[in-house]
Coordinates of C-alpha atoms and ligand atoms in Angstrom, one line a residue:
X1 CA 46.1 49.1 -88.5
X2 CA 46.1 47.3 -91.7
X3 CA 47.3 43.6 -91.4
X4 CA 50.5 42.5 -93.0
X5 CA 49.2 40.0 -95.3
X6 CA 46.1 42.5 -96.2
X7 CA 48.2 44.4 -97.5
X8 CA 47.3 44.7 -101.5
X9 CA 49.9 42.8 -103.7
X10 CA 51.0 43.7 -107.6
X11 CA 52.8 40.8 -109.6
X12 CA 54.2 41.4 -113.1
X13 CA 53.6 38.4 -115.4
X14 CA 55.9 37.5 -118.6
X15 CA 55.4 36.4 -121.8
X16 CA 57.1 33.0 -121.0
X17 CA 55.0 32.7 -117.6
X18 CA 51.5 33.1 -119.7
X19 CA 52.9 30.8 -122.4
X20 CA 53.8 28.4 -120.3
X21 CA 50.6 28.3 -118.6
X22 CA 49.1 28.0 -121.8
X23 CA 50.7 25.9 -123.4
X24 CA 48.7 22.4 -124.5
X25 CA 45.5 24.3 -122.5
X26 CA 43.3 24.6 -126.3
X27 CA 40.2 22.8 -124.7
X28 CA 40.4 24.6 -121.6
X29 CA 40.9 27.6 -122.4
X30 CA 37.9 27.3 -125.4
X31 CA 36.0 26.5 -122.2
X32 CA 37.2 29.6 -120.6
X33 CA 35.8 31.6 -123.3
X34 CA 32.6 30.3 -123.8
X35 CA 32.0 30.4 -120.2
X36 CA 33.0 34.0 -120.3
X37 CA 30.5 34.5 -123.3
X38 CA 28.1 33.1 -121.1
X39 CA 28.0 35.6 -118.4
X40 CA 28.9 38.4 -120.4
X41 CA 25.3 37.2 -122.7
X42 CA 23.5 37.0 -119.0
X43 CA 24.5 40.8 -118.6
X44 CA 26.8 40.2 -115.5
X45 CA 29.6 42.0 -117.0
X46 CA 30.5 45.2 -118.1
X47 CA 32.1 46.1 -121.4
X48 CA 32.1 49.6 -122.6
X49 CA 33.3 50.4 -126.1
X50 CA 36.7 50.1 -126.7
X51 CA 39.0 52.9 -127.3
X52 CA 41.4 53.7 -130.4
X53 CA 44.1 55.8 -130.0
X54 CA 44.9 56.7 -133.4
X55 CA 48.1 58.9 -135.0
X56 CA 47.8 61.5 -137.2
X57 CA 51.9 61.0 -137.6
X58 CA 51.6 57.0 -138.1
X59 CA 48.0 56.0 -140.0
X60 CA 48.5 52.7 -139.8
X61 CA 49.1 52.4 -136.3
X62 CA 47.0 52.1 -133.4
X63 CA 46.7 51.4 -129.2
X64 CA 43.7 50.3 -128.2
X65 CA 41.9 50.2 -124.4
X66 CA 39.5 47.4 -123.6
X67 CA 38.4 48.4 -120.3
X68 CA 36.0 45.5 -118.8
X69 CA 34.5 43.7 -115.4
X70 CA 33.1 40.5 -115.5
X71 CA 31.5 38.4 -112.8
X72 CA 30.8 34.9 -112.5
X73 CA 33.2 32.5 -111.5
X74 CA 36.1 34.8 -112.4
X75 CA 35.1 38.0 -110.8
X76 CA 37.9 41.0 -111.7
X77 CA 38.3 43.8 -113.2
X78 CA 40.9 45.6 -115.6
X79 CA 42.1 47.1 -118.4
X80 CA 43.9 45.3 -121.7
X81 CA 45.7 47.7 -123.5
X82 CA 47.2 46.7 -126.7
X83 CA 49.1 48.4 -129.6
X84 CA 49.0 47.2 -133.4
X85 CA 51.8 48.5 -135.3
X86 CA 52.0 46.8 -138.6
X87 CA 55.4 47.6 -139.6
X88 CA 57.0 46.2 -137.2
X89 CA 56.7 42.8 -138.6
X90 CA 59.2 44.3 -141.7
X91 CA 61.4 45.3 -138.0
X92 CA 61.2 41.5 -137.4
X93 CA 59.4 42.1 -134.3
X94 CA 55.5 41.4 -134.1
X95 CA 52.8 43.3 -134.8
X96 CA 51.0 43.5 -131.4
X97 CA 52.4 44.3 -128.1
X98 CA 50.4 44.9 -125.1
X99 CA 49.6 44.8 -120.8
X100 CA 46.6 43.2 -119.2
X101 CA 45.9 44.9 -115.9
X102 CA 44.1 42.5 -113.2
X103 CA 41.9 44.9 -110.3
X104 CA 40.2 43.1 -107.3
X105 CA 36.9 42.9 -107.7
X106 CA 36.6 44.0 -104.3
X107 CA 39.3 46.6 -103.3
X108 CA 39.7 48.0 -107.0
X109 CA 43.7 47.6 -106.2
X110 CA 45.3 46.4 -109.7
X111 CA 47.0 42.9 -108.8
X112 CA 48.6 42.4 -111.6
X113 CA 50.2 43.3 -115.1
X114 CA 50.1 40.3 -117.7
X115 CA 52.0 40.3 -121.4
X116 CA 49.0 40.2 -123.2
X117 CA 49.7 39.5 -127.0
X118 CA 49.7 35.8 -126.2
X119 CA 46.3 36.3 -123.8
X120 CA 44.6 38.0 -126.5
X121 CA 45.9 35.7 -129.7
X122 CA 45.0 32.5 -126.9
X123 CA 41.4 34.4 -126.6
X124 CA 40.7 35.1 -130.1
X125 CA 41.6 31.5 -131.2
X126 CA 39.9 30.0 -128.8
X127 CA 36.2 32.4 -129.5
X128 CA 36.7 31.1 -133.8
X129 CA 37.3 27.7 -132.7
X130 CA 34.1 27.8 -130.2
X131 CA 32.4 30.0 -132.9
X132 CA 33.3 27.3 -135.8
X133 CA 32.2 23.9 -133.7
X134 CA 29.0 26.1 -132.5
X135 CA 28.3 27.0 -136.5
X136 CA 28.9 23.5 -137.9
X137 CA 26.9 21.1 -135.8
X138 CA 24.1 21.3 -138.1
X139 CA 26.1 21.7 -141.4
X140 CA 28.7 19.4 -140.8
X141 CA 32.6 19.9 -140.3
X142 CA 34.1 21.4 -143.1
X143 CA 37.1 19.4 -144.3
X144 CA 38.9 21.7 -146.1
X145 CA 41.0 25.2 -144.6
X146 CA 42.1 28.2 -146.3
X147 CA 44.1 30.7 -144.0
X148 CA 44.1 34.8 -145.5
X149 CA 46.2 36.4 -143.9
X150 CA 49.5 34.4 -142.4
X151 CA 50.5 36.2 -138.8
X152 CA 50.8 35.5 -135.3
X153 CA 46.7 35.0 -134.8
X154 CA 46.4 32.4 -138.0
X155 CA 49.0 30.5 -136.2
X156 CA 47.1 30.3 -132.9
X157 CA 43.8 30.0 -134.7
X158 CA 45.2 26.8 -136.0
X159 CA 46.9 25.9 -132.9
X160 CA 43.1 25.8 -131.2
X161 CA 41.6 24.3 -134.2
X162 CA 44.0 21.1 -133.9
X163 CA 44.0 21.1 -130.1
X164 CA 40.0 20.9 -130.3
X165 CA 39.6 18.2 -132.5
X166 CA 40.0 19.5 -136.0
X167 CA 41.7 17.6 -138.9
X168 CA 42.1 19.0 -142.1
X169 CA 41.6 16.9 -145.6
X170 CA 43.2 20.0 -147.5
X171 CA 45.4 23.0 -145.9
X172 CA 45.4 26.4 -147.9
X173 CA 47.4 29.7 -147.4
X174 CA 47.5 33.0 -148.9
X175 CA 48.9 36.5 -148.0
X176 CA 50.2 39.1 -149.9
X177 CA 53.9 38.3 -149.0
X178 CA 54.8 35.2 -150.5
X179 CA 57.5 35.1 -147.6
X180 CA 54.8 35.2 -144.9
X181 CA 53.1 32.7 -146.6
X182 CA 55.9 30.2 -147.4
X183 CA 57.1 30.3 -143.7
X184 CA 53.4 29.7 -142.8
X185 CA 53.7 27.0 -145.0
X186 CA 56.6 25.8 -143.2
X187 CA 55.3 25.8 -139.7
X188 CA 52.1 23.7 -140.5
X189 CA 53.6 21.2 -142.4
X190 CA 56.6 20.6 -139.3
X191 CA 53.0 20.5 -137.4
X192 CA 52.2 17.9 -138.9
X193 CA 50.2 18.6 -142.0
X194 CA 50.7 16.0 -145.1
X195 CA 50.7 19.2 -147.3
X196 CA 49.8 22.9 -147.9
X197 CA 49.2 24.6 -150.8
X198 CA 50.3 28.3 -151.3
X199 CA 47.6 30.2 -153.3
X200 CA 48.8 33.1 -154.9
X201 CA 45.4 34.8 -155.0
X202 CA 42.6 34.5 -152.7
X203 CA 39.9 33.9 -154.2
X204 CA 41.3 30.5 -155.5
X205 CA 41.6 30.1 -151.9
X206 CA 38.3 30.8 -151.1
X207 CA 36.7 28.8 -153.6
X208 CA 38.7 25.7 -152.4
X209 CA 37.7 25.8 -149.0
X210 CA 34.7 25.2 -147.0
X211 CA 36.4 26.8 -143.4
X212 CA 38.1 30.8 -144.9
X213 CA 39.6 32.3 -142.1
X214 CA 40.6 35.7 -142.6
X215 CA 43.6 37.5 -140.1
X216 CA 45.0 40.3 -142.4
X217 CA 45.9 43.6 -141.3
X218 CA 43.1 45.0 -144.4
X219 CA 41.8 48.4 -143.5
X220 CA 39.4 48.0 -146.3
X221 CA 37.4 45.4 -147.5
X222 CA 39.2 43.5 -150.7
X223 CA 37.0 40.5 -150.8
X224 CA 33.9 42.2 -153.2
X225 CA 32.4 39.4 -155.4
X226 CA 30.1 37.3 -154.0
X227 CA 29.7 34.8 -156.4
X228 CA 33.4 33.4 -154.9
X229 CA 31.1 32.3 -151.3
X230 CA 28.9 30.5 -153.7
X231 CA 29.9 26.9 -152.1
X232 CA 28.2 28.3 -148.8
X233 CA 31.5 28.3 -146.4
X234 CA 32.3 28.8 -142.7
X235 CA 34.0 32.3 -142.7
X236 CA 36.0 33.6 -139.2
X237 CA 36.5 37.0 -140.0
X238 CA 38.6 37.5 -137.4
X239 CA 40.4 40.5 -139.2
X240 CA 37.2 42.4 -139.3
X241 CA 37.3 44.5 -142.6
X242 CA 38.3 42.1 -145.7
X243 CA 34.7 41.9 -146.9
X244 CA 33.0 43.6 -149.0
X245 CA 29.2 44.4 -147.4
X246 CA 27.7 43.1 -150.1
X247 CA 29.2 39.6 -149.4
X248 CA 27.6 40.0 -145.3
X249 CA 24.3 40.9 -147.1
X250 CA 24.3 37.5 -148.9
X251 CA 25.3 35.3 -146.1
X252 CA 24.1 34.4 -142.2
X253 CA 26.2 36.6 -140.3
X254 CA 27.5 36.0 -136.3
X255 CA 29.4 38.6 -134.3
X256 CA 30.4 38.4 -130.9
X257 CA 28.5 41.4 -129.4
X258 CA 26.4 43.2 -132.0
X259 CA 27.0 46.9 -130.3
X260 CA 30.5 46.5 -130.4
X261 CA 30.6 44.9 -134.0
X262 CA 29.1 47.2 -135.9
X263 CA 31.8 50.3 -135.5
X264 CA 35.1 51.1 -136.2
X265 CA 34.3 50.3 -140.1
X266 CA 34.1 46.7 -139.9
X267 CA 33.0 45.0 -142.6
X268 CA 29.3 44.3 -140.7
X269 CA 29.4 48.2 -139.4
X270 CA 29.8 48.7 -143.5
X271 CA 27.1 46.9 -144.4
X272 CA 24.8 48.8 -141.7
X273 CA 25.9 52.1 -143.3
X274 CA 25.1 50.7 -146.5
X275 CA 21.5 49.3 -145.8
X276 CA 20.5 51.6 -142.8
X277 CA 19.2 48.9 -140.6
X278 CA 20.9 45.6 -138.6
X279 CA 18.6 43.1 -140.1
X280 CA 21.3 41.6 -141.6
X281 CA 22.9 40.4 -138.1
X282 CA 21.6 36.9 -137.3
X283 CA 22.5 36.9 -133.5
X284 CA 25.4 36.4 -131.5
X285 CA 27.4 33.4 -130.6
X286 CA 25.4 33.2 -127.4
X287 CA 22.7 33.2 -128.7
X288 CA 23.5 30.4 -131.1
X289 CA 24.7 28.8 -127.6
X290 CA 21.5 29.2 -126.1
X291 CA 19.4 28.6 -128.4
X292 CA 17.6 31.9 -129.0
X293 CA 18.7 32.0 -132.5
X294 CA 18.7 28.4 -135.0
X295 CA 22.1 27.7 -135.9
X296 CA 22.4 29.0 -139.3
X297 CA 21.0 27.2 -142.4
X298 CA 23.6 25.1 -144.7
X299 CA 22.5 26.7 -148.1
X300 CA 24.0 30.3 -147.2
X301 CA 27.6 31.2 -146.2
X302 CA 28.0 31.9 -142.6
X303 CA 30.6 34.5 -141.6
X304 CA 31.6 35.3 -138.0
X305 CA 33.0 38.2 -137.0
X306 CA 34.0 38.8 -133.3
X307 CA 35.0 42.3 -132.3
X308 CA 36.6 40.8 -129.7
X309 CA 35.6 41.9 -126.0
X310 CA 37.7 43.1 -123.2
X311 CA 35.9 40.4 -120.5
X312 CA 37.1 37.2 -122.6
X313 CA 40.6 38.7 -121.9
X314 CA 40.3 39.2 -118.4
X315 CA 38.5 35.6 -118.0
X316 CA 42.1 33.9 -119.9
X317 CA 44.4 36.2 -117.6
X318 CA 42.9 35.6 -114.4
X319 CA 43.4 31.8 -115.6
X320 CA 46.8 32.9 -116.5
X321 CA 47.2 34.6 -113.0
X322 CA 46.0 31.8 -110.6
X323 CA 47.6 29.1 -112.6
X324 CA 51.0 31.2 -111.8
X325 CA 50.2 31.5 -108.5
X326 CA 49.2 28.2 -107.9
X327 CA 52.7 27.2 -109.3
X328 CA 54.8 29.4 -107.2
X329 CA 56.2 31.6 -109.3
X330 CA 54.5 34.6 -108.8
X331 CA 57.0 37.7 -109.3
X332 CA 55.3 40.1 -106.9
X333 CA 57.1 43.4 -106.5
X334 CA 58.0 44.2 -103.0
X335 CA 56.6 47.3 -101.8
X336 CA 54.9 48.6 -105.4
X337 CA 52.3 49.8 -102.9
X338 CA 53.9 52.1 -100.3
X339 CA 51.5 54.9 -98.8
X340 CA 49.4 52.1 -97.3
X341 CA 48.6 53.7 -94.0
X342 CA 46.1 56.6 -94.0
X343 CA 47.9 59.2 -90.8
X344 CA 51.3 57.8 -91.7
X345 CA 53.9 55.5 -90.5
X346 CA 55.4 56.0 -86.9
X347 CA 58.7 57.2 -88.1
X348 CA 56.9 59.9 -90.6
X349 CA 55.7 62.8 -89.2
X350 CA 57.2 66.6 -90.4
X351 CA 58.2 68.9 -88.3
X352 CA 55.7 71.6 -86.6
X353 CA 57.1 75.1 -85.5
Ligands
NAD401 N1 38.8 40.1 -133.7 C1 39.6 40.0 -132.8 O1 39.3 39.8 -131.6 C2 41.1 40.1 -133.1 C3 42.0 39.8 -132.0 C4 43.4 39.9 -132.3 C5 43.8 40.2 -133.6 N2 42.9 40.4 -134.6 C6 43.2 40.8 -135.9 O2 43.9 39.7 -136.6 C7 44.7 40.2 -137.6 C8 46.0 39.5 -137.8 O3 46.8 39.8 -136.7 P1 48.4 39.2 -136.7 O4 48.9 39.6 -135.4 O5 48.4 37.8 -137.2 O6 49.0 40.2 -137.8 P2 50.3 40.0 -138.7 O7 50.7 41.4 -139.1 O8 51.3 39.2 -137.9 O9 49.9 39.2 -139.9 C9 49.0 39.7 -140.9 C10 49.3 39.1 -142.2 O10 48.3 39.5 -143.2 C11 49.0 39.8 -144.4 N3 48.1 40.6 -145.2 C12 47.8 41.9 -145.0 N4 46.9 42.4 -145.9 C13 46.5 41.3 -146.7 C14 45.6 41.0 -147.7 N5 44.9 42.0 -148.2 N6 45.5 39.8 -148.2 C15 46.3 38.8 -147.7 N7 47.2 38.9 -146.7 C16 47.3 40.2 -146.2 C17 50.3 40.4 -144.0 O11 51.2 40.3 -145.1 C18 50.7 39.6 -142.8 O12 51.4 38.4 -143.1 C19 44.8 41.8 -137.4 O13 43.9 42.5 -138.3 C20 44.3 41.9 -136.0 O14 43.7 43.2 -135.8 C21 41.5 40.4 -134.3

C-alpha cells in the first residue's frame, strides 16, 4: 500500500514565485550555470536536439521543446517548452512565453510546472556573462557596451552583467524601432547609467564598442562586412543568426555545444554550409573552462554563440523549485495524481453479474 507522504506531488510555479526567487541572485545563479556546463561537458547529462514546431500559417512563429536530464548535484529531468511569437510585442505582450516541467530523477513523476520565460532569460544571461568573464581574462575587460537588439533578454543580459561586476565606461543601443530603443534607453539610465547613446545604425554601434551583444529577433544574418569587427571585440551572439559567415570565418568563435550550434541556420551552422568543414569552431565554453582549448587570442574578434541547452534550464528551475519550497510556498495541487493505487481503492470496484 503506497504510503501517504510517498505519494508523488505536482506544484505549479508562477512568474512572480521564480522572480522572486531570482531576484538579486546574478552571482549565483552564473554559478548555477557554469556548474551545469560542467557536468553537461563531463557527459553526465543528456540533451537531445531540440525541437521546432514551426507554422506554415504564422512563419515567423515558433514553439520549441528542449527535452533534457542532467545529473550532478541537481539530478532531474524535464521538458522546457517555450513559444517565440514576435508580434506579440506590437500586442504589448512579450515575445516568449513558456512551462518548464521538473520529473524525479528517480520515479519519472513530473513534480512540477515553472513559468519559464524568466528561467530561460535568467539562464541565458547568466551563460554570456560566464561566457564574457571566461573570454576576457586574457584580453582584458572591455569598457565599452553596445546592445543590438533592445528586448526582454538585452535587459537581463545587462541585469547579470552589472550584478557580476561589470561597469561600463560608455553604454550603446540600437534596434530597428527607435521606440524599443529609446525605452531601453530609459531603463538603463534609471539603472543607473551616467548616459546612453542611441545609435541609429549598427554598425556605428559596433565600431564603438569593444563588448556587441546581439538579441534581435533576425532570421537572417544583416551584419556582412567584416571590416566593422576590425577593433577585435567580444561578440555574445545570443540571437544566433545576425552574422554574416564570413564575419565567424574571420574571428575565434565559442558556442555552447558544438552539435547543437551548428543547425537551425545559425550564423555558425552558415558558415559550415559555407566552408564544408567545422574548423572554424574554436571549442566550447567548457572547454575554455577547462583548459582544453587557450582562451582566445586578443588580435581577432571573438564571437560566442550559445544555442542554448535544455539542462542549464532545468539546473535554474530546480534552484527555482527548492528555493520555493524551502520558503513555504509551494502551490501543490491536491490530488493532480489520482489513480495512485494499482487494483483500486476499497470503495472502487464495478459490479460482476
Ligand atoms: N541563445 C539562447 O539561448 C537564447 C535564449 C533566449 C532568447 N534568445 C534570443 O534572444 C533574442 C531576443 O529575445 P527577446 O525576448 O529580447 O526578443 P524581443 O522581441 O523582446 O526583442 C528583440 C528586439 O530586437 C529588435 N530587432 C529585430 N531585428 C533587428 C535588427 N535586425 N536589428 C536591430 N534590432 C532588431 C526588435 O525591434 C526588438 O526590439 C531572440 O532572437 C531569442 O531567440 C536566445
Amino acid at each position: 500500500m503506497l504510503q501517504p507522504d510517498a505519494a508523488p506531488r505536482f506544484a505549479v510555479i508562477s512568474g512572480a514565485q521564480v522572480g522572486r526567487a531570482l531576484n538579486g541572485q546574478e552571482k549565483q545563479v552564473v554559478e548555477i550555470v557554469e556548474a551545469a556546463y560542467r557536468v553537461h561537458g563531463a557527459g553526465d547529462s543528456v540533451n537531445p536536439p531540440s525541437y521546432f514546431l514551426r507554422f506554415p500559417d504564422r512563419p515567423s512563429s515558433r514553439i520549441i521543446a528542449l527535452p533534457a536530464a542532467i545529473g550532478g548535484d541537481v539530478r532531474v529531468d524535464g521538458l522546457k517548452w517555450i513559444s517565440s511569437f514576435p508580434d506579440n510585442v506590437a500586442a504589448g505582450i512579450p515575445r516568449a512565453s513558456g512551462v518548464l516541467i521538473l520529473n524525479d530523477h528517480d520515479t519519472g513523476y513530473p513534480i512540477a510546472c515553472l513559468e519559464t520565460s524568466i528561467i530561460s532569460a535568467a539562464r541565458t544571461a547568466a551563460s554570456a556573462a560566464l561566457a564574457a568573464d571566461r573570454l576576457t581574462r586574457k584580453r582584458g575587460r572591455p569598457t565599452r557596451v553596445g546592445f543590438i537588439g533592445t528586448g526582454l533578454i538585452a535587459r537581463y543580459l545587462h541585469t547579470y552583467l552589472a550584478g557580476t561586476g561589470w561597469r561600463f565606461d560608455e553604454i550603446g543601443v540600437h534596434d530597428l524601432s527607435a521606440e524599443h530603443a529609446g525605452g531601453f534607453r530609459d531603463y538603463l539610465l534609471r539603472s543607473g547609467a551616467d548616459e546612453v547613446t542611441v545609435h541609429e545604425r549598427a554598425e556605428d554601434l559596433i565600431t564603438s564598442s569593444d563588448l556587441v551583444v546581439f538579441a534581435t529577433v533576425a532570421g537572417t544574418p544583416h551584419v556582412t562586412d567584416t571590416r566593422l569587427f576590425a577593433h577585435d571585440p567580444l561578440v555574445l551572439h545570443v540571437s544566433l543568426r545576425d552574422l554574416a559567415p564570413e564575419i565567424l570565418l574571420a574571428s575565434t568563435n565559442i558556442v555552447d555545444d558544438v552539435d547543437h550550434c551548428l543547425r537551425a541556420n545559425t550564423s555558425p551552422h552558415l558558415a559550415e554550409q559555407l566552408t564544408g568543414n567545422r574548423d572554424f569552431v574554436h571549442g566550447t565554453l567548457y572547454d575554455v573552462m577547462t583548459g582544453a582549448v587557450g582562451e582566445p587570442e586578443a588580435n581577432r574578434p571573438v564571437i560566442f554563440s550559445p544555442f542554448g541547452l535544455g539542462v542549464l534550464d532545468l539546473a535554474v528551475g530546480k534552484y527555482v523549485y527548492d528555493q520555493v519550497s524551502e520558503s513555504g510556498e509551494l502551490l501543490v495541487i491536491d490530488e493532480f495524481f489520482h489513480e495512485l493505487q494499482r487494483y483500486g481503492h476499497r470503495d472502487q470496484a464495478s459490479a460482476i453479474v
